[in-house]
Structures are given as structure tokens and as C-alpha cells.
Short mmCIF file of C-alpha atoms in Angstrom, two decimals:
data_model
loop_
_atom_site.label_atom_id
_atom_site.label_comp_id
_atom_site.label_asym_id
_atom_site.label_seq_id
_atom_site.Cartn_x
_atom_site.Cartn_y
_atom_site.Cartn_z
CA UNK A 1 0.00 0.00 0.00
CA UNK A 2 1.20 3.55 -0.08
CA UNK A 3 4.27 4.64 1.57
CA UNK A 4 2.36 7.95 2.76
CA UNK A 5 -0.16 5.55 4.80
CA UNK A 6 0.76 4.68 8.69
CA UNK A 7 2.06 1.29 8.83
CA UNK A 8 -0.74 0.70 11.83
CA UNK A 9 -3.51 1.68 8.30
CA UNK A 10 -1.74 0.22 5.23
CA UNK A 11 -3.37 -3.58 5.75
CA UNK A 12 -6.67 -1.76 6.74
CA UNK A 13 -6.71 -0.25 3.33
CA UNK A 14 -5.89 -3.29 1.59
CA UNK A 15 -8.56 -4.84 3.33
CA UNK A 16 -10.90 -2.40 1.70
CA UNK A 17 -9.69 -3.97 -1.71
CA UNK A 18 -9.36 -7.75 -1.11
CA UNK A 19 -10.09 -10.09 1.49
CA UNK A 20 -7.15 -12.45 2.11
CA UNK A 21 -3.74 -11.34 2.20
CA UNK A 22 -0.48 -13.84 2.04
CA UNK A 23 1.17 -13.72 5.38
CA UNK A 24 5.12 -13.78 3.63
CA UNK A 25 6.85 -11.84 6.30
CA UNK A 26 6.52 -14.40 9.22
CA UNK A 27 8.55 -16.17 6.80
CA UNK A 28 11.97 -14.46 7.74
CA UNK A 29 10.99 -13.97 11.38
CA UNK A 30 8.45 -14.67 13.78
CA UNK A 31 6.60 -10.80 14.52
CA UNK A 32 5.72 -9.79 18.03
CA UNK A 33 2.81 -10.31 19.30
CA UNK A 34 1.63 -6.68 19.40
CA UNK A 35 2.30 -6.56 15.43
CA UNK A 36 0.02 -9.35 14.87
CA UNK A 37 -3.01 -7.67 17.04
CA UNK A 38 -2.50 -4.37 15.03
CA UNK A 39 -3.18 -6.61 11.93
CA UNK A 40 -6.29 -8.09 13.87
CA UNK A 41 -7.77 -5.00 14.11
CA UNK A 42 -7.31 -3.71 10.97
CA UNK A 43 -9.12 -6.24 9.23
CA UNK A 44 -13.11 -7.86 9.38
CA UNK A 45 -13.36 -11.51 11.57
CA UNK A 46 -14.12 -12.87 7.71
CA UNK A 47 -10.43 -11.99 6.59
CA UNK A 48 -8.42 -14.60 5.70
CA UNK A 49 -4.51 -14.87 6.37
CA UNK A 50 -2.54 -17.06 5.06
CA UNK A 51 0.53 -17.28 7.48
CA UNK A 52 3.53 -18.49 6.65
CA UNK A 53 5.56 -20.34 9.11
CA UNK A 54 9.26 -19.18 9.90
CA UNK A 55 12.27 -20.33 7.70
CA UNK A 56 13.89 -21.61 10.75
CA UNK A 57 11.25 -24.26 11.08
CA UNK A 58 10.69 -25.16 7.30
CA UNK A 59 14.40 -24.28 5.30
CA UNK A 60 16.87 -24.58 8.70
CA UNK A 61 15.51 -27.06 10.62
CA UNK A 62 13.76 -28.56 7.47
CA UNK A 63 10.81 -29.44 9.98
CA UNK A 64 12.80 -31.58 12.73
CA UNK A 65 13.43 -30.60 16.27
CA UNK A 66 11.83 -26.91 15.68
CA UNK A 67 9.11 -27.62 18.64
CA UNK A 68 10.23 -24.32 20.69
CA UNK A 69 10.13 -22.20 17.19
CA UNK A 70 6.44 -23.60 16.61
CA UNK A 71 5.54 -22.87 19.70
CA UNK A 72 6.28 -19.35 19.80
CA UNK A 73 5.16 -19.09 16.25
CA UNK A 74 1.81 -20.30 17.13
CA UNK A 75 1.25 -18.48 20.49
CA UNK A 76 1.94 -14.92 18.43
CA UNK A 77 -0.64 -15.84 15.74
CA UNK A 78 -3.14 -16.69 18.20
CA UNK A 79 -4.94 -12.88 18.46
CA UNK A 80 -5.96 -13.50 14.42
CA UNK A 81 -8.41 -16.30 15.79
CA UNK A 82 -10.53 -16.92 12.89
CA UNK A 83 -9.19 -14.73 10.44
CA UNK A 84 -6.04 -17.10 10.09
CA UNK A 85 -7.58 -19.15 7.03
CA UNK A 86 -4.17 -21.22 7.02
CA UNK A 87 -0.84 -22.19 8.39
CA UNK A 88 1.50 -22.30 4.95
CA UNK A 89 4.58 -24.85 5.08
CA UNK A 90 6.48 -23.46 2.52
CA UNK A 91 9.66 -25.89 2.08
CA UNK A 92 12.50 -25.51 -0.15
CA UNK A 93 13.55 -26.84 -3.39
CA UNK A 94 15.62 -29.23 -1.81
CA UNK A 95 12.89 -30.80 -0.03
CA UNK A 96 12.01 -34.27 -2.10
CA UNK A 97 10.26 -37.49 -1.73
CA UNK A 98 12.93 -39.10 0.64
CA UNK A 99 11.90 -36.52 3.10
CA UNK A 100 8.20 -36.85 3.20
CA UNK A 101 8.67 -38.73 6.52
CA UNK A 102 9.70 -35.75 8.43
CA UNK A 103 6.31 -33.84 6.78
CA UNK A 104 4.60 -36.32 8.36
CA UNK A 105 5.75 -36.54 11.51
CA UNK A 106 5.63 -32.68 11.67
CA UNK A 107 2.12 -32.60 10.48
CA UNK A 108 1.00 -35.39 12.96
CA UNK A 109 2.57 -32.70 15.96
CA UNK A 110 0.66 -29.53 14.92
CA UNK A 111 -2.55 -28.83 16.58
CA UNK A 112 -5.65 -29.73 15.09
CA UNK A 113 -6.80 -26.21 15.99
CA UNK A 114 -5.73 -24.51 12.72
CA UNK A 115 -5.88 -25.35 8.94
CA UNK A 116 -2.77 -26.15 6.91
CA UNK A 117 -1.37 -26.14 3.92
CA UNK A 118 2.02 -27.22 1.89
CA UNK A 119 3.93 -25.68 -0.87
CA UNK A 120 6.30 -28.08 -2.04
CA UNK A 121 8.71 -26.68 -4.91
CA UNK A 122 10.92 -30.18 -6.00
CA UNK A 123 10.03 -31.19 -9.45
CA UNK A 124 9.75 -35.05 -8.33
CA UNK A 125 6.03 -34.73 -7.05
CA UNK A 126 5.13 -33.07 -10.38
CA UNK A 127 6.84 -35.19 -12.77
CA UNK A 128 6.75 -38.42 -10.56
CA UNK A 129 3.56 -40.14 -10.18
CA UNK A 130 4.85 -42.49 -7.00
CA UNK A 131 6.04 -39.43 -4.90
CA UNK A 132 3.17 -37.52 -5.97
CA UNK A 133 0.76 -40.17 -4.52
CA UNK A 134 2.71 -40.43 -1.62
CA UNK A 135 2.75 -36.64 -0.83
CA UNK A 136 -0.77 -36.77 -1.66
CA UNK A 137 -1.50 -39.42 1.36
CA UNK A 138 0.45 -37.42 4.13
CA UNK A 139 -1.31 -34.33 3.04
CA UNK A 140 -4.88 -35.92 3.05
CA UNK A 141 -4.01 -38.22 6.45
CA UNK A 142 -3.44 -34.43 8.40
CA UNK A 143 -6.50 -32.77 6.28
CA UNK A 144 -3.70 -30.56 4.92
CA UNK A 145 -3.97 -28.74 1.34
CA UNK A 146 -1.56 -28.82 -1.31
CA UNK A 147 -0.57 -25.11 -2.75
CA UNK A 148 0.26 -24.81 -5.99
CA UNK A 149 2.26 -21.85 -7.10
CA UNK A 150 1.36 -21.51 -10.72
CA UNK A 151 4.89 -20.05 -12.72
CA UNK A 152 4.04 -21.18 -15.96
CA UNK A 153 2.54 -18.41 -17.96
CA UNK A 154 5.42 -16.40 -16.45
CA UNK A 155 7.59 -18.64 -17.85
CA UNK A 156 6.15 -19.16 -21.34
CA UNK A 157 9.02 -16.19 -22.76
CA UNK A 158 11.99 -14.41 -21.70
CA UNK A 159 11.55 -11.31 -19.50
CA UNK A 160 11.23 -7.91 -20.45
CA UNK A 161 11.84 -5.66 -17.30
CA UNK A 162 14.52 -6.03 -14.31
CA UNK A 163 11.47 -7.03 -12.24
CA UNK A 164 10.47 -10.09 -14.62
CA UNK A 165 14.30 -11.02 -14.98
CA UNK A 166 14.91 -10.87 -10.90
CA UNK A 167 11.79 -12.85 -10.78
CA UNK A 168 12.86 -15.26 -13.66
CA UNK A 169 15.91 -16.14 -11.25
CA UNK A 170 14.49 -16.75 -8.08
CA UNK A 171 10.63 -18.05 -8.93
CA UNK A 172 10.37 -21.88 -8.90
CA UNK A 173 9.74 -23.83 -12.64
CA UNK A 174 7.16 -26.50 -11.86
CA UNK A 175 4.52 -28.27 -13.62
CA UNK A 176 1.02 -26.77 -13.07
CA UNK A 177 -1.23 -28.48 -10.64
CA UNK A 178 -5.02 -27.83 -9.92
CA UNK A 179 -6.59 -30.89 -8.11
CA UNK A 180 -7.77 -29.86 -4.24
CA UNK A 181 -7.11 -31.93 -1.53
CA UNK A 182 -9.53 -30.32 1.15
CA UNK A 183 -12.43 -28.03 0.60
CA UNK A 184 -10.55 -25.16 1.55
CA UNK A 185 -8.42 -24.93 -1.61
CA UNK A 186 -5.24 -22.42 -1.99
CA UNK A 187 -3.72 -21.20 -5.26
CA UNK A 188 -0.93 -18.93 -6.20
CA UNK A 189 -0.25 -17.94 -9.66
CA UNK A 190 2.37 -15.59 -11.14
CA UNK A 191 1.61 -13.15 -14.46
CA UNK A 192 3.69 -11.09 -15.74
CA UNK A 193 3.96 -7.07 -15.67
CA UNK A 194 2.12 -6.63 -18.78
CA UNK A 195 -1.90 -7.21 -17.72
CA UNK A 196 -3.11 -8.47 -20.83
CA UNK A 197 -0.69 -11.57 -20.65
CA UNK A 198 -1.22 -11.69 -16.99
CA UNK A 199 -4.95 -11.83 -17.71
CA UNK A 200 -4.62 -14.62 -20.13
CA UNK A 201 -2.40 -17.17 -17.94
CA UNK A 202 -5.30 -17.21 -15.52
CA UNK A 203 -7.87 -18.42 -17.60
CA UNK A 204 -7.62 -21.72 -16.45
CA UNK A 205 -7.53 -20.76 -12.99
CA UNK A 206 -10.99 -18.91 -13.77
CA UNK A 207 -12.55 -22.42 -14.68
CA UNK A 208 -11.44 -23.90 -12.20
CA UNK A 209 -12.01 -21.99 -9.05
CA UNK A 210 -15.36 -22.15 -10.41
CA UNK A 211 -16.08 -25.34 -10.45
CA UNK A 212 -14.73 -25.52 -6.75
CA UNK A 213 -16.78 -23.06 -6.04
CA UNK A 214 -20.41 -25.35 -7.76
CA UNK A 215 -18.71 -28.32 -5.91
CA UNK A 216 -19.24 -26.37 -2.48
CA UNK A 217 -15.32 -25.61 -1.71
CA UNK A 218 -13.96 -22.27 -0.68
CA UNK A 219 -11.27 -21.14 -2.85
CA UNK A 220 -8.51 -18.81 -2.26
CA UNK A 221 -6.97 -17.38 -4.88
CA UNK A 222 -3.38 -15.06 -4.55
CA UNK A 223 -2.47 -13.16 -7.70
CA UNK A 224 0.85 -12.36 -8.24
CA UNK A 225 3.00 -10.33 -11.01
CA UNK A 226 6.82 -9.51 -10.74
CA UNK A 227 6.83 -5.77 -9.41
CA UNK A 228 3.44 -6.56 -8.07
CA UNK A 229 2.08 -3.20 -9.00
CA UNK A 230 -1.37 -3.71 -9.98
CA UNK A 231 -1.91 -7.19 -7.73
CA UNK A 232 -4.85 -6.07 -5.42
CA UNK A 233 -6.56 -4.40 -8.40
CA UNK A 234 -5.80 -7.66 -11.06
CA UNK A 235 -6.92 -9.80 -8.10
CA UNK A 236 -10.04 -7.83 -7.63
CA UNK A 237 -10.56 -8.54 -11.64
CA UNK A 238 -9.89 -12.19 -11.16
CA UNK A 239 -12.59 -12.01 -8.69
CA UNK A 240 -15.09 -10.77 -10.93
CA UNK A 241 -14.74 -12.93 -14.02
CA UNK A 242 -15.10 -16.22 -11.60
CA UNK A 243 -18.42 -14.08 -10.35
CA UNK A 244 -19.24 -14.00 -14.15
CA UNK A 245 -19.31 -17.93 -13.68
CA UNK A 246 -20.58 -17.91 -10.35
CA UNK A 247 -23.19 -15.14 -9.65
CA UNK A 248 -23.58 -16.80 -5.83
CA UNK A 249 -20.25 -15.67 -5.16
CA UNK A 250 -20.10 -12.60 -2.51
CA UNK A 251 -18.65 -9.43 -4.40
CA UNK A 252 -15.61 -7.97 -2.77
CA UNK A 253 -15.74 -4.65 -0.61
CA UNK A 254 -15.97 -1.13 -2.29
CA UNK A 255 -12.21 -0.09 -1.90
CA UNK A 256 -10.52 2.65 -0.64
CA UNK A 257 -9.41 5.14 -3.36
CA UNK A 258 -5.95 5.54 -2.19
CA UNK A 259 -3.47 6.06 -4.82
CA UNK A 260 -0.99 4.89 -6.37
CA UNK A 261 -1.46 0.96 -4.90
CA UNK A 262 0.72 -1.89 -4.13
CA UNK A 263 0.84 -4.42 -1.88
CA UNK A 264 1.83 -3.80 1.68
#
């Protein structure tokens, strides 16, 4: 959000745009506990947050002997009560089939009292159909959701700005995925800076969600792009051609007019 806004009102007016926000910076620490009520009330008790847990736990530790780390994680994340939609296990590159034991014993220690859901980024359970099964069955034995993160329309041609080319260095390459594990569903897709082509990489995810939505699951979709200028506005437009599909579908709040807008 704008740089002019108090850092106590920029989620408040993102709020007023969208309704679920990714939680990234828990990712590279753990944020006091006073942080995390600010962010409580800024937003509505139907806000979703989809917290991810610290790198210590899922790229140092790499999900073993992290019990302190969880614990403090979870007892700061505790004044977001219902609004925190997910716990996100985001594990590195690194982490393949041979280590789907220690996702299952970690997943068999968190407390049933929250949602969760994994992003796993090695190519084996995309390309292999043994480790995919098996990820599959740890997943769906702790009611945990896969998340894909959908890079492949980014990566259909070279990059054009410093953004896309930073982005075409760090951003995983992955088969796309789109089956749901739970009824809570959780996708992440990547455009690029031009809307247009941003715009027509999603149109699968359009179909989709919608058909989710008929089957009586509750999506939640996170656009991205690489300088993720336009990303609460493209996700509000995402929003409304799956409500072009599905007129059931709650429109978003009337937003803020705060300009120019980014994410926070």
C-alpha cells in the first residue's frame, strides 16, 4: 500500500480492496505479538490470512526438532483467531520425496486447531507419479492442502523488465497443478507485468475456481506479477470474471481510493 499511509492503516486499506492477504513476512521472522493484534484490528473476523511459518522451522531445521520455534510461532498468531484461514509450510527446493517422513511426523505434531497447507517446490512430485501419490496421502491423512504456485505463464518467454528477470531467477519452474485436496483450496499464480498476458495465464484458474466453487469448496486465490504493482486491483478482476461464472459468489468490498497501490 502507499508509503504515505501509517504502517498501523496500510493492511486496513488493503482490506478495503481484497479479502485475504499472504502472510510472507513471518517467513523471515516470527513478529511480536503486538504486530500481529495491530493486523487483527485492521481487518473484518471474515479476513483470511494465510501465514507463513518461519524459515527456521521449514528451510533450517527442514521441519525436525523446531518444537520451541512452533511454539512461539503459534502463540503470536493466536490474536488472528478466525481470520487465520491457514498455516502455509512453505519448504525448499531441496525438499524431495525421501523426506516426506519428516512432513509427516511434523504434520501429525501440529494442533488440530488450525488449517494447513504445503507448498512443495521439488520437481519429483510433479513429474513423478509415485512421490506424488505419496505426498498426496500425508497431506490428506493431516486434512492438509496442497498449494500450488502456478509459474508457468510467467515462464512461457523471456523477460522484459529487471522485475520479470529478478523474478525469472528466483521463482520456482514447476509443472502446473489444480486438483484440491480439502475443501478449503489455496492457489498462487504468477503473471507477468504486462496485464493483458497476466490476464490470459489465468484463464484456467478462472474455470477452475469455479467449479470448486459449484462443488461447495472455498477457494482462495493469490495473484501475483513480478513488481506486483497492480496485484490487489488484477486480483479484484480475477474475482469478478469467476463471479461472471458464479453469480452466488459474494462481491468484494468497495475499496478505498488511495493512490498509487501496491501491496503492503
Amino acid at each position: 500500500m502507499p508509503a504515505s499511509l501509517a504502517p498501523g492503516e496500510r493492511l486496513r486499506a488493503y482490506a478495503s480492496w481484497c479479502d485475504a492477504v499472504e502472510g510472507n513476512t513471518t517467513f523471515y521472522a516470527t513478529p511480536a505479538r503486538s504486530t500481529v493484534e495491530s493486523w487483527a484490528r485492521q481487518t473484518g473476523p471474515g479476513f483470511r490470512f494465510v501465514v507463513k511459518l518461519p524459515k527456521t522451522i521449514t528451510h533450517e531445521r527442514r521441519l525436525t526438532g523446531a518444537d520451541e520455534e512452533l511454539r512461539s510461532f503459534l502463540e503470536v498468531i493466536e490474536p488472528l483467531g478466525p481470520r487465520a484461514h491457514a498455516l502455509w509450510v512453505q519448504l525448499p527446493g531441496s525438499f524431495g520425496p525421501n523426506d516426506l517422513g519428516a512432513l509427516a511426523a511434523f504434520l501429525r505434531r501440529l494442533p488440530p486447531s488450525h488449517r494447513y497447507a504445503v507448498e512443495v517446490r521439488h520437481r519429483a512430485f510433479f513429474e513423478d507419479g509415485r512421490a506424488e501419490r505419496l505426498l498426496e496421502r500425508v497431506l490428506a491423512d493431516a486434512g492438509a492442502e496442497w498449494v500450488p504456485f502456478d509459474t508457468t505463464a510467467f515462464f512461457q518467454s523471456p523477460p522484459t523488465s529487471d522485475a520479470e528477470r529478478d523474478a525469472w531467477a528466483k521463482k520456482p519452474r514447476v509443472p502446473r497443478r489444480s486438483a484440491a485436496l480439502t475443501d478449503r483450496p489455496i492457489v498462487r499464480y504468477l503473471g507477468r507485468d504486462d496485464t493483458e498476458r497476466t490476464v490470459e495465464g489465468w484463464r484456467h484458474w478462472v474455470g477452475t475456481v469455479a467449479e470448486w466453487l459449484r462443488e461447495g469448496r472455498s477457494p482462495t486465490v493469490f495473484v501475483h506479477t513480478p513488481d506486483n504493482a497492480d496485484a490487489p486491483m488484477l486480483a479484484r478482476r480475477f474475482h469478478d470474471e469467476v463471479r461472471a461464472r458464479v453469480p452466488e459468489v459474494e462481491p468484494l468490498p468497495e475499496p478505498v481510493p488511495v493512490e498509487p497501490l501496491t501491496l503492503f
